PDB file of C-alpha atoms in Angstrom:
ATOM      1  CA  UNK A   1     -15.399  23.848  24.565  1.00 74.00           C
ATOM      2  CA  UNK A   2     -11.570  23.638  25.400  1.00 81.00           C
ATOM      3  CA  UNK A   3      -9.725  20.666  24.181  1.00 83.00           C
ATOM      4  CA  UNK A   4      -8.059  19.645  27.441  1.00 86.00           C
ATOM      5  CA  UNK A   5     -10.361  18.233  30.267  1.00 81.00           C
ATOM      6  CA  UNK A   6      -7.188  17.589  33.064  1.00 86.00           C
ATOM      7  CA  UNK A   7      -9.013  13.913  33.275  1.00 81.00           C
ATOM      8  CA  UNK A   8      -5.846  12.704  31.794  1.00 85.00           C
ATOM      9  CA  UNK A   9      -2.717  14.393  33.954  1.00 88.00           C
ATOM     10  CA  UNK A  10      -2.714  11.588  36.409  1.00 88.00           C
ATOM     11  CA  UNK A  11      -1.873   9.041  33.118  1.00 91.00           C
ATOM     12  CA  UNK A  12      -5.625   7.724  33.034  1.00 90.00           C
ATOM     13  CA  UNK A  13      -7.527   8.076  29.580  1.00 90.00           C
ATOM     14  CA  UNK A  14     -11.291   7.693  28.635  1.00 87.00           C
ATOM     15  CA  UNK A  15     -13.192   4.709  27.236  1.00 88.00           C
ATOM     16  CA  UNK A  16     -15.759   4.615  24.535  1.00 86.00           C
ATOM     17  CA  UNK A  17     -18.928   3.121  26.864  1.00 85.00           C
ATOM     18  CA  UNK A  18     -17.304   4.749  29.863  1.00 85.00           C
ATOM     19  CA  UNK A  19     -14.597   3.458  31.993  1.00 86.00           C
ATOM     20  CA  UNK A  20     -11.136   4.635  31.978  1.00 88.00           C
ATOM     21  CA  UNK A  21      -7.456   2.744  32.100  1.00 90.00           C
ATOM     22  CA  UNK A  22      -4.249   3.711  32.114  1.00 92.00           C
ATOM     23  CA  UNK A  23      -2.628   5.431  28.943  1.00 93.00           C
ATOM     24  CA  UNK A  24       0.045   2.754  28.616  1.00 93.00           C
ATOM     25  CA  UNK A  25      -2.614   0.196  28.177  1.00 92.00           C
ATOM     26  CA  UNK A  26      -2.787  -2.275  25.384  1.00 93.00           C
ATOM     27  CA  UNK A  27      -5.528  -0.925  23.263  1.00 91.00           C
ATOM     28  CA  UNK A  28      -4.480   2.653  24.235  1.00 94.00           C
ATOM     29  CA  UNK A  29      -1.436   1.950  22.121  1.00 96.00           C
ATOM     30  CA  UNK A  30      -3.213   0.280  19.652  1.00 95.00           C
ATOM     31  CA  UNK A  31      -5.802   3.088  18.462  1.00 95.00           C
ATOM     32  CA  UNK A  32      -2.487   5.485  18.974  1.00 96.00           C
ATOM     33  CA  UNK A  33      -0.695   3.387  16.554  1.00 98.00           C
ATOM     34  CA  UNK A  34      -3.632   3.665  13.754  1.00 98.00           C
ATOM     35  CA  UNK A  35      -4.493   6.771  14.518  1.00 98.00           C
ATOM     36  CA  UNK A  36      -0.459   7.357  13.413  1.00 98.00           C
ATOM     37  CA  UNK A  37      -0.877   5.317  10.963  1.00 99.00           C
ATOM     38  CA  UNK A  38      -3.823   7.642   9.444  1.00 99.00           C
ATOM     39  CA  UNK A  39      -1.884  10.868   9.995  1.00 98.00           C
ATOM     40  CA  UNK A  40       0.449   8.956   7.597  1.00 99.00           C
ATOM     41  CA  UNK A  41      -1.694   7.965   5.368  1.00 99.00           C
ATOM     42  CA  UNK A  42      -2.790  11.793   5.331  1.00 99.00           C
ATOM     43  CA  UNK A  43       1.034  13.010   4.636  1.00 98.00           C
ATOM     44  CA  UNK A  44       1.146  10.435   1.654  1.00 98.00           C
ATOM     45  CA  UNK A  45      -1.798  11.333  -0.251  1.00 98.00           C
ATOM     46  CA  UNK A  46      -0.818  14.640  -0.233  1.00 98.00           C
ATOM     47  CA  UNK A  47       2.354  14.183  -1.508  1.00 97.00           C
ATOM     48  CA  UNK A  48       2.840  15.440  -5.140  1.00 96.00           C
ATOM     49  CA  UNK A  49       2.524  12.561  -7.509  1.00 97.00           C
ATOM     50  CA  UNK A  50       0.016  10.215  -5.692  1.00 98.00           C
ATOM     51  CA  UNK A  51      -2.151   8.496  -8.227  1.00 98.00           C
ATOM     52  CA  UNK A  52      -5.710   9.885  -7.644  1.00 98.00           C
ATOM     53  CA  UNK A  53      -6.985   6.321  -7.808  1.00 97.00           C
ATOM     54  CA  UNK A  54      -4.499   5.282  -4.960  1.00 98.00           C
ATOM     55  CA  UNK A  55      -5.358   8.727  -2.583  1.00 99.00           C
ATOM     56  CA  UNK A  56      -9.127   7.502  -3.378  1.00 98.00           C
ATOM     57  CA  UNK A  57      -8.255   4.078  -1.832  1.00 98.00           C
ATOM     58  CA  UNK A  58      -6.129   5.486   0.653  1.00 99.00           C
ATOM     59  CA  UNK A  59      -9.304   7.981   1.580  1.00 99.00           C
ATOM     60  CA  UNK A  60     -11.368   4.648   2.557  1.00 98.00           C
ATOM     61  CA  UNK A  61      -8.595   2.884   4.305  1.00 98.00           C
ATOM     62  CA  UNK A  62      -8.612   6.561   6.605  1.00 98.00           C
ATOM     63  CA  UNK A  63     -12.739   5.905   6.796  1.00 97.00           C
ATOM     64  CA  UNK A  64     -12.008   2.292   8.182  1.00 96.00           C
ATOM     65  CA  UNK A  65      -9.324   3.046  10.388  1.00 97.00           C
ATOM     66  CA  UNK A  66     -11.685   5.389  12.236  1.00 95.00           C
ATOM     67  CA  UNK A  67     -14.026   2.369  13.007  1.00 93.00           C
ATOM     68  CA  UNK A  68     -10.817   0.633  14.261  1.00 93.00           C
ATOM     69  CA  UNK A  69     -10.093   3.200  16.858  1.00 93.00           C
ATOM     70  CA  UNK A  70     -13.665   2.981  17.919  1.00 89.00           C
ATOM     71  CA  UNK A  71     -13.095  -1.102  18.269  1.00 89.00           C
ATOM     72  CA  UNK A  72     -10.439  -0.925  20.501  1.00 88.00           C
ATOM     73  CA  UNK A  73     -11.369   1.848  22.299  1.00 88.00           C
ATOM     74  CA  UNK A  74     -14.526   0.422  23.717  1.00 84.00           C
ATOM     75  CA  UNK A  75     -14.774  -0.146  27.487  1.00 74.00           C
ATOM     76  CA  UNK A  76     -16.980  -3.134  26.790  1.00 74.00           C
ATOM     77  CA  UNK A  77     -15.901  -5.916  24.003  1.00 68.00           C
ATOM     78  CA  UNK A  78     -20.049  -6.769  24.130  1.00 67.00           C
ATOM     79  CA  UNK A  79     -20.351  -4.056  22.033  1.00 67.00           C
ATOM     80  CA  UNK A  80     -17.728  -4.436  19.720  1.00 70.00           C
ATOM     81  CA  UNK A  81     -20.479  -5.599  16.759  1.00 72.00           C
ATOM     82  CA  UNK A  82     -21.206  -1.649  16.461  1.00 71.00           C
ATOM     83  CA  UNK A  83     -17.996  -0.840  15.295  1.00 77.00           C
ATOM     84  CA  UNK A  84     -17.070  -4.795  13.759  1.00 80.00           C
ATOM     85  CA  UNK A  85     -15.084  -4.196  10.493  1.00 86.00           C
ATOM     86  CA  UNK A  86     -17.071  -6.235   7.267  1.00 90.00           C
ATOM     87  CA  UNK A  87     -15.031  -8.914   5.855  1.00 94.00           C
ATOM     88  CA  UNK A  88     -15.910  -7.176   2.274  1.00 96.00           C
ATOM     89  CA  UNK A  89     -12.793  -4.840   3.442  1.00 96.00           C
ATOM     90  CA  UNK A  90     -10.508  -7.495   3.399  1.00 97.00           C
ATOM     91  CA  UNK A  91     -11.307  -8.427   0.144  1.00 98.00           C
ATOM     92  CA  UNK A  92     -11.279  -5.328  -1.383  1.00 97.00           C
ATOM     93  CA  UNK A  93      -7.449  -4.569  -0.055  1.00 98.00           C
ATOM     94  CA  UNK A  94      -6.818  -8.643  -1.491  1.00 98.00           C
ATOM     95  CA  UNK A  95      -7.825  -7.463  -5.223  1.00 98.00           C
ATOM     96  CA  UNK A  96      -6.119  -4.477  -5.374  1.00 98.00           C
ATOM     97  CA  UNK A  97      -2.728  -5.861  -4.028  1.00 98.00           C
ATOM     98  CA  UNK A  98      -3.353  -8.947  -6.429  1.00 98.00           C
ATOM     99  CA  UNK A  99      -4.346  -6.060  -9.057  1.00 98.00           C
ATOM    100  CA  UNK A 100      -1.003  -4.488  -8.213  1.00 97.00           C
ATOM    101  CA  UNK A 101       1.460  -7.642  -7.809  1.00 96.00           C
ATOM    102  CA  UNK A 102       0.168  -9.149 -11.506  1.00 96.00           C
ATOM    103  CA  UNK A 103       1.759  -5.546 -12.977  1.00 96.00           C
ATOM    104  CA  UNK A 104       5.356  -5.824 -10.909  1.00 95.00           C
ATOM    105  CA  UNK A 105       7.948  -8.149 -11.594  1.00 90.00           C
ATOM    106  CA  UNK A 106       8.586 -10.541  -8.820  1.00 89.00           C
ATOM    107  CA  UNK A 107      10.488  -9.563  -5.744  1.00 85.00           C
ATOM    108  CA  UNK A 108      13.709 -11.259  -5.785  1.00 85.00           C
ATOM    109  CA  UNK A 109      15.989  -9.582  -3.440  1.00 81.00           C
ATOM    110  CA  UNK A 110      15.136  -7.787  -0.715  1.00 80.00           C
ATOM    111  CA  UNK A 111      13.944  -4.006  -0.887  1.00 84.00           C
ATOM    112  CA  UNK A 112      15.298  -1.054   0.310  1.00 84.00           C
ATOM    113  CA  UNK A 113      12.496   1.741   1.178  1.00 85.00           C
ATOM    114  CA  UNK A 114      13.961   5.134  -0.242  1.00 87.00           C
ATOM    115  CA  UNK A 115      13.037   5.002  -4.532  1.00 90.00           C
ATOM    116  CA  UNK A 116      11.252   8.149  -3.931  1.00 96.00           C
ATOM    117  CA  UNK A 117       9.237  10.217  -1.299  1.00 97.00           C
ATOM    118  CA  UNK A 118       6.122   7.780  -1.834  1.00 98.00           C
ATOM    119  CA  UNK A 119       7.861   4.680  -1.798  1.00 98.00           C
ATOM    120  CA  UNK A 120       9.238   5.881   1.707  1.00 98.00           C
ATOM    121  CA  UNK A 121       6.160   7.079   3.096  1.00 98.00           C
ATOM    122  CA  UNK A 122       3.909   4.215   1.458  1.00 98.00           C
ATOM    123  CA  UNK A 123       7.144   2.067   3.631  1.00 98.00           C
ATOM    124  CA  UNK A 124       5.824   3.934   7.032  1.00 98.00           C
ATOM    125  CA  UNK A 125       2.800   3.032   6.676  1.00 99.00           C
ATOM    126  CA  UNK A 126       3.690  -0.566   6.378  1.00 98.00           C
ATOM    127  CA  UNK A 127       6.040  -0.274   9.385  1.00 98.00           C
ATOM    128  CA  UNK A 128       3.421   1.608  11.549  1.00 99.00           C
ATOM    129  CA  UNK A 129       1.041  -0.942  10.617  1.00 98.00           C
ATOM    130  CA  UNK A 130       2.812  -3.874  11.329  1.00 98.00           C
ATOM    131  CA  UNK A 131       3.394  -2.408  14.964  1.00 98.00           C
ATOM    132  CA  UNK A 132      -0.499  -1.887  15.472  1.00 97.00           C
ATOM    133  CA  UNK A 133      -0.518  -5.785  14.081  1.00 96.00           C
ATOM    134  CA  UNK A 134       1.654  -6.980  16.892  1.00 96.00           C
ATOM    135  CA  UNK A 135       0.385  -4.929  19.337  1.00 96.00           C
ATOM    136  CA  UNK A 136      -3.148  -6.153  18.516  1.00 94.00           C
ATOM    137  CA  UNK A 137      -1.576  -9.722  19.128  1.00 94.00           C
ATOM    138  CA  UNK A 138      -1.229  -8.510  22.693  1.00 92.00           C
ATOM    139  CA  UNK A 139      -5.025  -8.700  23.770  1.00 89.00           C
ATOM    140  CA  UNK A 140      -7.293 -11.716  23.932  1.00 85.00           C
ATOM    141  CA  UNK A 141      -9.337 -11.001  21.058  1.00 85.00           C
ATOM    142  CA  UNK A 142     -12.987 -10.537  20.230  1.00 81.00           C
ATOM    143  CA  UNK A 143     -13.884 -12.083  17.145  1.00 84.00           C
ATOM    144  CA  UNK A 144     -14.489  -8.755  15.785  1.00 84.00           C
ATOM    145  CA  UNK A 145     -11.466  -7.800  16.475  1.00 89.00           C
ATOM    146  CA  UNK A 146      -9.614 -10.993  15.359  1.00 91.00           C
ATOM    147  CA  UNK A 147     -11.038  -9.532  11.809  1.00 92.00           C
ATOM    148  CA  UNK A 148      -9.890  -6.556  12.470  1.00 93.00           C
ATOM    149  CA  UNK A 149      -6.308  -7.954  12.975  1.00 95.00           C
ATOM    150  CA  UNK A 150      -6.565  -9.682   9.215  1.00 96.00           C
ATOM    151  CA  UNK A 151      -7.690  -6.681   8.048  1.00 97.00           C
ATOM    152  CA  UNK A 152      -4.698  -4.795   9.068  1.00 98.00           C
ATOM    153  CA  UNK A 153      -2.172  -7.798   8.024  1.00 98.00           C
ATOM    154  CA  UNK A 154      -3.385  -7.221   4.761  1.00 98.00           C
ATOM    155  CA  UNK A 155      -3.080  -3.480   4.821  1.00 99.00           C
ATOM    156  CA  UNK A 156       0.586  -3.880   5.711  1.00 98.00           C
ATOM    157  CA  UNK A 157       0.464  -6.477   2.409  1.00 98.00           C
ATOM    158  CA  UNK A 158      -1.165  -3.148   0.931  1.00 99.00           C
ATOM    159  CA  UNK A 159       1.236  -0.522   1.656  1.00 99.00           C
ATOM    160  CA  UNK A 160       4.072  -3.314   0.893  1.00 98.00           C
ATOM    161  CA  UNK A 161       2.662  -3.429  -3.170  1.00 98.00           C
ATOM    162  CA  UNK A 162       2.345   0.463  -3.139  1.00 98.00           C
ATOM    163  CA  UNK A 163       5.234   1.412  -2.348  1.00 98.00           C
ATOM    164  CA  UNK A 164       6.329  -0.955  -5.160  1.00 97.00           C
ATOM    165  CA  UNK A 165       4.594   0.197  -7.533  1.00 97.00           C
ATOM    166  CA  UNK A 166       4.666   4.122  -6.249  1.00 96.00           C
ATOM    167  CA  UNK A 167       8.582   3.808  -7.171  1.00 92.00           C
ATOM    168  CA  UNK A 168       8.011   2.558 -10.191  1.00 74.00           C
TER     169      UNK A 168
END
């Protein structure tokens, strides 16, 4: 099978469901964003010195983000329960940031990303997912996607307290 299909040199991409739109819209940009956002993810757990416990976290965080894509690339927000996120993720990113903020002193100035190669790349992946946060802000949500959009406010919280405690 080859990996280009020409459907997309006129600036037209494929929907999950069927359909297609153009490649500068909304939720195009979106599942590009986490989709960056994983490839990230990727370069930082394979960076010498990442805690195994964090790349196994950061491993499941790749899993979820995959369901994203799927969420926003549907043609057809009636089908958006198949690829809802549960709310369980939420609060599984909520105790490990509280785990992580109750063993850091408190932030009292603000930070500069840079300590060390996983400080800065945990720091891109809190920049690119704050810009697949505000682009999400762009559509008239679903409710499953409304979740989605908490979920990835508190993965930019996430990559905020890793990179914090990475430089450590």
């Amino acid at each position: 099978m080859k990996i280009y299909t020409k459907t997309g040199d006129k600036g037209y991409t494929g929907l999950i469901g069927g359909g297609r739109t153009m490649k500068n819209d909304v939720r195009v940009e979106i599942y590009g964003t986490l989709d960056e956002l994983s490839s990230f993810i990727g370069l930082l757990k394979t960076e010498n010195g990442c805690p195994k416990e964090v790349i196994g976290t950061l491993d499941h965080i790749q899993g979820t983000l995959i369901g994203l894509n799927c969420l926003f690339a549907i043609s057809d927000n009636k089908n958006s329960h198949n690829f809802a996120i549960n709310t369980e993720e939420i609060t599984l990113l909520e105790k490990i940031i509280d785990k992580y903020s109750g063993e850091l002193p408190p932030v009292t100035e603000f930070l500069v990303p840079g300590a060390n190669k996983l400080n800065a790349l945990a720091n891109v992946c809190r920049t690119v997912c704050r810009r697949a946060e505000r682009r999400i802000y762009d559509l008239e949500l679903c409710d499953d996607q409304k979740t989605a959009a908490i979920y990835i406010n508190r993965l930019s919280d996430y990559f905020f307290i890793l990179g914090r405690r990475l430089s450590e």
